[in-house]
Short mmCIF file of N, CA and C in Angstrom, two decimals:
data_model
loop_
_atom_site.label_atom_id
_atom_site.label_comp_id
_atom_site.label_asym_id
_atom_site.label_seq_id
_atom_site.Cartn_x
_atom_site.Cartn_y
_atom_site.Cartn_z
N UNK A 1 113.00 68.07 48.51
CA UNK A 1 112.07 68.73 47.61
C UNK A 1 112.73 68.87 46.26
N UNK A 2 111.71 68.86 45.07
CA UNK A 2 112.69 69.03 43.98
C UNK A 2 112.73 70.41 44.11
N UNK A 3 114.38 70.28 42.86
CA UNK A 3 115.08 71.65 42.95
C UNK A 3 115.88 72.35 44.27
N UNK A 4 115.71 71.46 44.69
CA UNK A 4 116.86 71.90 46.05
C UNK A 4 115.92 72.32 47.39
N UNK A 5 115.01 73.36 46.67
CA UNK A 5 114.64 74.02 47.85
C UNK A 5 113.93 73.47 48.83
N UNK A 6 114.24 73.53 50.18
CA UNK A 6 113.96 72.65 50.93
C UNK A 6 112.64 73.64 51.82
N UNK A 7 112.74 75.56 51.01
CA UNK A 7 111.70 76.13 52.44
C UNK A 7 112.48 76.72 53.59
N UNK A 8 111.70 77.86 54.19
CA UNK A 8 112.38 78.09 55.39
C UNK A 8 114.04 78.02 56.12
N UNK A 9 113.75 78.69 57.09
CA UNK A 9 115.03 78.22 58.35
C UNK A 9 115.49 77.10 58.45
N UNK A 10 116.72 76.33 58.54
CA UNK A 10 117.09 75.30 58.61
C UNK A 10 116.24 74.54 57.60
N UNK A 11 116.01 74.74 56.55
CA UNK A 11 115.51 73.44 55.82
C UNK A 11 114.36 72.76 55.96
N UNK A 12 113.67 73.29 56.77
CA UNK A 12 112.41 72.67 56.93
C UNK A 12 111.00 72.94 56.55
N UNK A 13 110.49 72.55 55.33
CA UNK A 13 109.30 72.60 54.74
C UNK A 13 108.30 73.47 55.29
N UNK A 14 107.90 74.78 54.93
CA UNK A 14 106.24 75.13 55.88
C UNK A 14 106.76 76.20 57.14
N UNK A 15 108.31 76.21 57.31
CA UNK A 15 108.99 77.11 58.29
C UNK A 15 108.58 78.23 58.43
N UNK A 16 107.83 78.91 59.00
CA UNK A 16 107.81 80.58 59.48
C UNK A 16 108.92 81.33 58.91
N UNK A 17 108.73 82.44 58.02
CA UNK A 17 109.93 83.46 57.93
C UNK A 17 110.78 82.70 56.27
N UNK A 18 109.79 81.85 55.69
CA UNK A 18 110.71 81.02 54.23
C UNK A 18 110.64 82.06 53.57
N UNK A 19 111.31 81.94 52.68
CA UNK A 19 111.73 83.05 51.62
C UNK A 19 111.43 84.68 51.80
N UNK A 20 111.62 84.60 53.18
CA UNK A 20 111.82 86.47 53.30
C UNK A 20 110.52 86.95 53.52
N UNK A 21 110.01 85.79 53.39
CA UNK A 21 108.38 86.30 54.09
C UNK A 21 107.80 86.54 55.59
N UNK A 22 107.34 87.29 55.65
CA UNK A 22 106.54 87.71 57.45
C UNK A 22 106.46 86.34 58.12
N UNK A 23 106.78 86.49 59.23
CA UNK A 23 106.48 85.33 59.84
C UNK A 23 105.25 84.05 59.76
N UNK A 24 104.02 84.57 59.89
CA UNK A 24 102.96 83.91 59.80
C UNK A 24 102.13 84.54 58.78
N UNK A 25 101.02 83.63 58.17
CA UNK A 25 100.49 84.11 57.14
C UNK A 25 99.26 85.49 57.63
N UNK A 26 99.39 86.59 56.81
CA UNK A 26 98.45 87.31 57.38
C UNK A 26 99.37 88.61 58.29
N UNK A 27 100.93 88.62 58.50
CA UNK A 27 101.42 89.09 59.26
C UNK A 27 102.12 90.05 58.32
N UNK A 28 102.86 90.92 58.37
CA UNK A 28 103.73 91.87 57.66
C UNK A 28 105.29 91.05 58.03
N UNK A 29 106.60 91.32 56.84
CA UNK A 29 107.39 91.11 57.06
C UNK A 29 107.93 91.80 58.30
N UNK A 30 109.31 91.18 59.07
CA UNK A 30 109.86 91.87 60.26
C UNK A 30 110.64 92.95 59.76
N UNK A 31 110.61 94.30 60.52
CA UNK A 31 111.54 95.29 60.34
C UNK A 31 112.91 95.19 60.55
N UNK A 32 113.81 95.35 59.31
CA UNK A 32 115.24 95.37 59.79
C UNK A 32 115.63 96.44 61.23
N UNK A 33 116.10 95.67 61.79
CA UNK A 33 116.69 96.31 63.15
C UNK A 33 116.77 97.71 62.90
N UNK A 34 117.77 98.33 62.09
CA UNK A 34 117.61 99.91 61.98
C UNK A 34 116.40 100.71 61.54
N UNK A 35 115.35 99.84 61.27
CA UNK A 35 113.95 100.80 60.71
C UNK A 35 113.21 100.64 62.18
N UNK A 36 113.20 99.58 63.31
CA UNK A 36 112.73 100.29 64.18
C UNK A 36 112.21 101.08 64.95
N UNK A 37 111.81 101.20 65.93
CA UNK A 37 111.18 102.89 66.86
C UNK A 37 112.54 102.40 67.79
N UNK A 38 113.26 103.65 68.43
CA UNK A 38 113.78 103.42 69.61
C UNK A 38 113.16 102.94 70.43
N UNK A 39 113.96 102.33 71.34
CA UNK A 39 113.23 101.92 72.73
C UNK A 39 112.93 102.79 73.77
N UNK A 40 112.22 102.88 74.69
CA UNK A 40 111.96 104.78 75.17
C UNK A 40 113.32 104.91 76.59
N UNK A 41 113.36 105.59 76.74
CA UNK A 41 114.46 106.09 77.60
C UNK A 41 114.10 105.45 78.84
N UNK A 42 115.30 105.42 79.34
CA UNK A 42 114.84 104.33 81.07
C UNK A 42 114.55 105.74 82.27
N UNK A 43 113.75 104.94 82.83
CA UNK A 43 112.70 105.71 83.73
C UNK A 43 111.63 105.61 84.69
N UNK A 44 111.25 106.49 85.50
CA UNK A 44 110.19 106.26 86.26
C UNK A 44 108.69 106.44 85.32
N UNK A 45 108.05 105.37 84.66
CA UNK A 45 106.90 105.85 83.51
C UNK A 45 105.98 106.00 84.94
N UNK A 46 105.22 106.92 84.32
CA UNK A 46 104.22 107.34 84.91
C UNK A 46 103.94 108.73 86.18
N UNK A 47 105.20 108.83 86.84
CA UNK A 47 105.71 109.34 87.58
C UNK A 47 105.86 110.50 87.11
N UNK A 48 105.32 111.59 88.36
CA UNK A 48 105.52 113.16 87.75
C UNK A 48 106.83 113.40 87.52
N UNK A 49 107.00 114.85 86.74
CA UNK A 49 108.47 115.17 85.97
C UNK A 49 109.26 115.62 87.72
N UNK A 50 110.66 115.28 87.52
CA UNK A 50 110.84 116.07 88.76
C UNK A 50 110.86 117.26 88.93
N UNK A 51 110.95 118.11 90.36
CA UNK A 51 110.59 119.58 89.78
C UNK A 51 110.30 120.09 91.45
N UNK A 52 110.06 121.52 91.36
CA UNK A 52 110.09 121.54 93.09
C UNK A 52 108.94 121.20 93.46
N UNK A 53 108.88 121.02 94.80
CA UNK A 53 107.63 120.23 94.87
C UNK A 53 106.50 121.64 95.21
N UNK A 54 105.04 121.68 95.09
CA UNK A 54 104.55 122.81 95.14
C UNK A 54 104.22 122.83 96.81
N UNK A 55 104.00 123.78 97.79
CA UNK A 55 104.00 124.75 98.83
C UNK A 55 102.85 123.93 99.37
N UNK A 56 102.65 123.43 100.96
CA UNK A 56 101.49 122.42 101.51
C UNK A 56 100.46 123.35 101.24
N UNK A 57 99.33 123.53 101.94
CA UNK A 57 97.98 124.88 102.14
C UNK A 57 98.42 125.70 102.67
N UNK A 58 98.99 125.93 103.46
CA UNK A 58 99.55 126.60 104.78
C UNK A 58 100.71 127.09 104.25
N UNK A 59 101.59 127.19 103.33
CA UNK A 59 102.47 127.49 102.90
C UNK A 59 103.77 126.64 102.89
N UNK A 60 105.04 127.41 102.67
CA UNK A 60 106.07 126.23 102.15
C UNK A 60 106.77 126.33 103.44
N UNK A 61 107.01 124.89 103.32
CA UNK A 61 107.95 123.88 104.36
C UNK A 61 109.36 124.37 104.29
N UNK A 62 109.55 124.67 105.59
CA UNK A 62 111.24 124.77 105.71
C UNK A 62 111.39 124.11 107.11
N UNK A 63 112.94 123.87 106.76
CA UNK A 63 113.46 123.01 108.57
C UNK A 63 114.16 123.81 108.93
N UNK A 64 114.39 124.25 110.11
CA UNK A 64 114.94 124.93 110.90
C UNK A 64 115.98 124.31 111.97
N UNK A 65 117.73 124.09 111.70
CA UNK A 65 118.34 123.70 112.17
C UNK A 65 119.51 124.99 112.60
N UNK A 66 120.00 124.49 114.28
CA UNK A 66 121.32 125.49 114.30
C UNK A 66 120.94 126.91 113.74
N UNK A 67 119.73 127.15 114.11
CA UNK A 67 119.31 128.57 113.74
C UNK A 67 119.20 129.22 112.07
N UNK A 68 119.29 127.93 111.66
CA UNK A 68 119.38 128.06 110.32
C UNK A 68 118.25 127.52 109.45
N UNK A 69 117.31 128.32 108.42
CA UNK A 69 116.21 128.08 107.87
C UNK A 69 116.61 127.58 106.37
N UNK A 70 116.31 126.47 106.08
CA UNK A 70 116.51 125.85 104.97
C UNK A 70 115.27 125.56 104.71
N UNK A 71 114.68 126.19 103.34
CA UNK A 71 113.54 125.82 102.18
C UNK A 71 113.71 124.62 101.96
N UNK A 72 112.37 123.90 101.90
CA UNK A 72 112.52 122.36 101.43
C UNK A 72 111.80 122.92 100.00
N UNK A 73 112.29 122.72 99.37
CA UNK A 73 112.17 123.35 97.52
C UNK A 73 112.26 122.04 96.45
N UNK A 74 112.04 120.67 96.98
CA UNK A 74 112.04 119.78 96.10
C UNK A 74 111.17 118.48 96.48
N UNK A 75 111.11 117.63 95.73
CA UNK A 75 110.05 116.28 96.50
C UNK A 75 110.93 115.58 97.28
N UNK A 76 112.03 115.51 97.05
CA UNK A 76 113.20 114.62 97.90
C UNK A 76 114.10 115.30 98.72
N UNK A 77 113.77 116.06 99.89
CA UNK A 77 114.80 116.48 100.41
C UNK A 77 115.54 115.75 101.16
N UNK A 78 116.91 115.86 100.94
CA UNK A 78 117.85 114.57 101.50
C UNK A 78 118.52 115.52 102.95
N UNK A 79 118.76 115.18 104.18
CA UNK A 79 119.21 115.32 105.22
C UNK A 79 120.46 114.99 105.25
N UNK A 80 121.61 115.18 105.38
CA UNK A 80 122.52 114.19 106.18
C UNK A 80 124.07 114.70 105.91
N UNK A 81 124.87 113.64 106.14
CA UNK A 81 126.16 114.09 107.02
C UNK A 81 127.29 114.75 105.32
N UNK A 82 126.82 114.29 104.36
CA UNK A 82 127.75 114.14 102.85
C UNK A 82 127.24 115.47 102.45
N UNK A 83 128.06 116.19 102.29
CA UNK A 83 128.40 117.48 101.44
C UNK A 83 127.60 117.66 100.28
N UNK A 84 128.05 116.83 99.41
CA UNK A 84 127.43 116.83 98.12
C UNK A 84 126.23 115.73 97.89
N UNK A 85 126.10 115.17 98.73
CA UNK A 85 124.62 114.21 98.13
C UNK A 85 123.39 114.64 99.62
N UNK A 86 123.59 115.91 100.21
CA UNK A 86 122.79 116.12 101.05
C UNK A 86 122.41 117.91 100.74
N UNK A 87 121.31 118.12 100.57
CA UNK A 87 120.47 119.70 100.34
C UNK A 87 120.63 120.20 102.02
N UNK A 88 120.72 119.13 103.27
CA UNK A 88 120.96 120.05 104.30
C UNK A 88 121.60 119.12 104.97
N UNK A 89 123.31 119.76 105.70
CA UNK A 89 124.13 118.57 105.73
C UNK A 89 124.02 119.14 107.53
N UNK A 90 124.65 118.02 108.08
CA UNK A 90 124.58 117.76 109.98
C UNK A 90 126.32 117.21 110.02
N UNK A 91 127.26 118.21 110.51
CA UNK A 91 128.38 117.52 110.20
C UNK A 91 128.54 116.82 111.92
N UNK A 92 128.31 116.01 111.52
CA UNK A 92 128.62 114.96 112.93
C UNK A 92 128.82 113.09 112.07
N UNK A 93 129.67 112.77 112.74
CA UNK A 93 130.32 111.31 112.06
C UNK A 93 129.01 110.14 112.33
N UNK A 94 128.35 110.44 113.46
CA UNK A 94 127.29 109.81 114.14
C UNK A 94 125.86 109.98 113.01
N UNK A 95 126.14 110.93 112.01
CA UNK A 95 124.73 110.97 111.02
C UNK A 95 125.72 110.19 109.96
N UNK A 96 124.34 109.60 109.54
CA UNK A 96 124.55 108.55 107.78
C UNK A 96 124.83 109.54 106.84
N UNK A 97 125.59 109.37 105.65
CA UNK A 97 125.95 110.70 104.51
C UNK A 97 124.32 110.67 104.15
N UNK A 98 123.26 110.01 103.61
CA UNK A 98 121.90 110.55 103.91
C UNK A 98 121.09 109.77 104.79
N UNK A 99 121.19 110.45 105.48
CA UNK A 99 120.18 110.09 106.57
C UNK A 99 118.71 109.87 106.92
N UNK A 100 118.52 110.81 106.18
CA UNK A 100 117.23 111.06 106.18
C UNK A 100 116.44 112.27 104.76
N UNK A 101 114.90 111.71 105.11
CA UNK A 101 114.89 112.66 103.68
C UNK A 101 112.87 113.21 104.32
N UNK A 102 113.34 114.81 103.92
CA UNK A 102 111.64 114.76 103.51
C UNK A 102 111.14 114.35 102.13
N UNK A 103 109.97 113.80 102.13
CA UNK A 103 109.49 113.57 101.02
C UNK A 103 108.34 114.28 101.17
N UNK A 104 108.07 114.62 100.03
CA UNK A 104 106.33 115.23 99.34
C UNK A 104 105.83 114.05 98.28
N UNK A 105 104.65 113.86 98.80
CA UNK A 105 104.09 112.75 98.31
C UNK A 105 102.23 112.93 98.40
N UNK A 106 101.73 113.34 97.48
CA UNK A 106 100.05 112.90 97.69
C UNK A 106 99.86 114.36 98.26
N UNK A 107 100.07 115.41 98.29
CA UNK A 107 99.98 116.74 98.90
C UNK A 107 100.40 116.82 100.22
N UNK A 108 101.41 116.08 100.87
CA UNK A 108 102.06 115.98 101.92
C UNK A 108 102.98 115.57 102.51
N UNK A 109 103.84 116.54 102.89
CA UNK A 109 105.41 116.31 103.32
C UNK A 109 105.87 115.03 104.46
N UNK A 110 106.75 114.47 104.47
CA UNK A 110 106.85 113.02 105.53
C UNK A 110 107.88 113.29 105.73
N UNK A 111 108.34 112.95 106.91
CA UNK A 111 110.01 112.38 107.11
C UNK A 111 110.29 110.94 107.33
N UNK A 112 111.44 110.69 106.52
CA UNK A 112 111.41 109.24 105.95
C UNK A 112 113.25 109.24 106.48
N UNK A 113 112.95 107.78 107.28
CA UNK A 113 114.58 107.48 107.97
C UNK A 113 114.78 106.68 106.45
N UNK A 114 116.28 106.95 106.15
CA UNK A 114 116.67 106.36 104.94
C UNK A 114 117.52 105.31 104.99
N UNK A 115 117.18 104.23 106.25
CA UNK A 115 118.13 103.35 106.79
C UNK A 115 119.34 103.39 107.45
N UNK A 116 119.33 105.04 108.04
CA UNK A 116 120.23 105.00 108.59
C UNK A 116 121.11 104.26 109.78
N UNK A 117 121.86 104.18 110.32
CA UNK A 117 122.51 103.59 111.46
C UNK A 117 121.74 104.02 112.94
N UNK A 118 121.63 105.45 113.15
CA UNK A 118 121.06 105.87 114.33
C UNK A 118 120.01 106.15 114.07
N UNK A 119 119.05 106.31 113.34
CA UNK A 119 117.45 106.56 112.75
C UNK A 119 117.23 108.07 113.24
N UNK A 120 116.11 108.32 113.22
CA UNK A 120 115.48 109.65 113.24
C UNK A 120 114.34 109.23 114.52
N UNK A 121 114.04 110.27 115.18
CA UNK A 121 113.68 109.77 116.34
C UNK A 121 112.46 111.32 116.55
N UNK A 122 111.14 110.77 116.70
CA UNK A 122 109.75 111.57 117.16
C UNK A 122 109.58 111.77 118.41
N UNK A 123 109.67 112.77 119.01
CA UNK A 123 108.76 112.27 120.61
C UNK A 123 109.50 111.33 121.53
N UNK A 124 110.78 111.03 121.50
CA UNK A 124 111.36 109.86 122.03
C UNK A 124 111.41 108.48 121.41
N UNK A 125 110.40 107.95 120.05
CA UNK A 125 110.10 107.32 119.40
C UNK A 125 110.63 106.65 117.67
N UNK A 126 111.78 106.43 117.82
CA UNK A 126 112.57 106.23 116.48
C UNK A 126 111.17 105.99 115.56
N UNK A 127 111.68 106.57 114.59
CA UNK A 127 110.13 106.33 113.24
C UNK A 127 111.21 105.73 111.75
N UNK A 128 110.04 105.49 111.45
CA UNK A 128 110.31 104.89 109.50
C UNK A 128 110.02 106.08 108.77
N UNK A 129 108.62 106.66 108.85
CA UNK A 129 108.09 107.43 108.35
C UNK A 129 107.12 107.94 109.11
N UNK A 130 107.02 109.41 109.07
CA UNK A 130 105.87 110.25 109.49
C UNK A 130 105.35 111.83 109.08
N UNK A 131 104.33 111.50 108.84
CA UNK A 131 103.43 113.13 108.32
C UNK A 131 104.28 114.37 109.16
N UNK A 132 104.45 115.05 108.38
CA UNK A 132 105.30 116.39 109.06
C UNK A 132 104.08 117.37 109.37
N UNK A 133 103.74 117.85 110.71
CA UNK A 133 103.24 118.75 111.00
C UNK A 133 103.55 120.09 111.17
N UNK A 134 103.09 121.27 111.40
CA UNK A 134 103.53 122.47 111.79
C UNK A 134 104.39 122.86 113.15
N UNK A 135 105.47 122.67 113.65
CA UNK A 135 106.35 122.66 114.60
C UNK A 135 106.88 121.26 114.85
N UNK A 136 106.61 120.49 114.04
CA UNK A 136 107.39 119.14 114.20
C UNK A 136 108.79 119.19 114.81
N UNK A 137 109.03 118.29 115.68
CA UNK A 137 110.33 118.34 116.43
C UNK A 137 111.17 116.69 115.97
N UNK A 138 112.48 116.95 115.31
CA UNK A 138 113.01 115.54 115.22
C UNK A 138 114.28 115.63 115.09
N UNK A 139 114.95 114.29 116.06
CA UNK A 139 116.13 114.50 116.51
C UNK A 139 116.71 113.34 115.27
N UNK A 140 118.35 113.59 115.26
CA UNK A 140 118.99 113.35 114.12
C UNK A 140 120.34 112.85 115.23
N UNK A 141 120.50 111.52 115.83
CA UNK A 141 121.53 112.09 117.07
C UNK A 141 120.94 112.83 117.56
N UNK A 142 122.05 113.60 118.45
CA UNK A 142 121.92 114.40 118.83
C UNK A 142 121.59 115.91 118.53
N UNK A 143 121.00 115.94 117.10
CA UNK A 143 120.70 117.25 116.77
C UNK A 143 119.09 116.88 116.20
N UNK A 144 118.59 118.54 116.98
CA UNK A 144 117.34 118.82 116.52
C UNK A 144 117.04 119.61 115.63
N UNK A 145 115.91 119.10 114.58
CA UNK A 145 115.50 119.64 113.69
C UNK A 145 114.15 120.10 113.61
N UNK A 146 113.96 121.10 113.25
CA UNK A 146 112.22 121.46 113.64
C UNK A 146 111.33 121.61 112.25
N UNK A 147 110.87 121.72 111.72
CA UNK A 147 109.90 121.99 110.56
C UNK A 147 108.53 123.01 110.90
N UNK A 148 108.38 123.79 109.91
CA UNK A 148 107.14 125.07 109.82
C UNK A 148 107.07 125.59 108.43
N UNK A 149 105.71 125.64 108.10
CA UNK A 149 105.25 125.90 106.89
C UNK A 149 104.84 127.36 106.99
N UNK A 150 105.15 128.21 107.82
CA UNK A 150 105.13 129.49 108.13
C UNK A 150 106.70 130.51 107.53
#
């Protein structure tokens, strides 16, 4: 071209983005990287805030182990053998560090095997997942756990 200018990126006549202009005609120039919007924080979008989970109809869910009444007070209650990554721990080597978890989901509590090694077991019946009822009975190994919203 006379005068040198050849246009655009690499030299090529008619290039998108020539002389500092917006990409395509009709478009606004691109924002330098620092004028930007952040990108939004990583996350579950859409998904309620976490938080305790609210009380079934019947009132709030607790499990009852070893004579001991533990509030289920969150959407994820984790079961299992680890100190610190379990809200109600089973010290036996034979439970997974989490083993198991209630979940609240859709206005109703489940117990959910969390892949453990020995599973969680209904009625004689190892489960994946199941609706928690009012006196629910479920073995962990050898330990039983009961659930009541009373």
């Amino acid at each position: 071209m006379p005068g040198g200018q050849m246009g655009g990126q690499g030299g090529y006549p008619g290039y998108p983005g020539q002389n500092g202009q917006g990409g395509f005609p009709g478009q606004p120039p691109p924002q330098p990287y620092a004028q930007q919007p952040p990108p939004p924080p990583p996350g579950n979008y859409g998904a309620p805030p976490p938080g305790p989970a609210p009380g079934a109809a019947a009132g709030q869910l607790s499990c009852i182990y070893n004579g001991q009444r533990f509030p289920v007070n969150k959407d994820r209650f984790i079961i299992g053998r680890g100190k610190q990554s379990s809200d109600m721990t089973i010290k036996d080597p034979n439970v997974s560090r989490q083993h198991a978890m209630v979940e609240f989901l859709n206005g109703q509590y489940y117990m959910v095997d969390m892949g453990s090694t020995n599973g969680v077991e209904y009625n004689g019946q190892r489960i994946a997942r199941k609706a928690i009822a009012e006196g629910d009975l479920f073995r962990i190994c050898d330990h039983e756990v009961r659930f009541s919203y009373r």
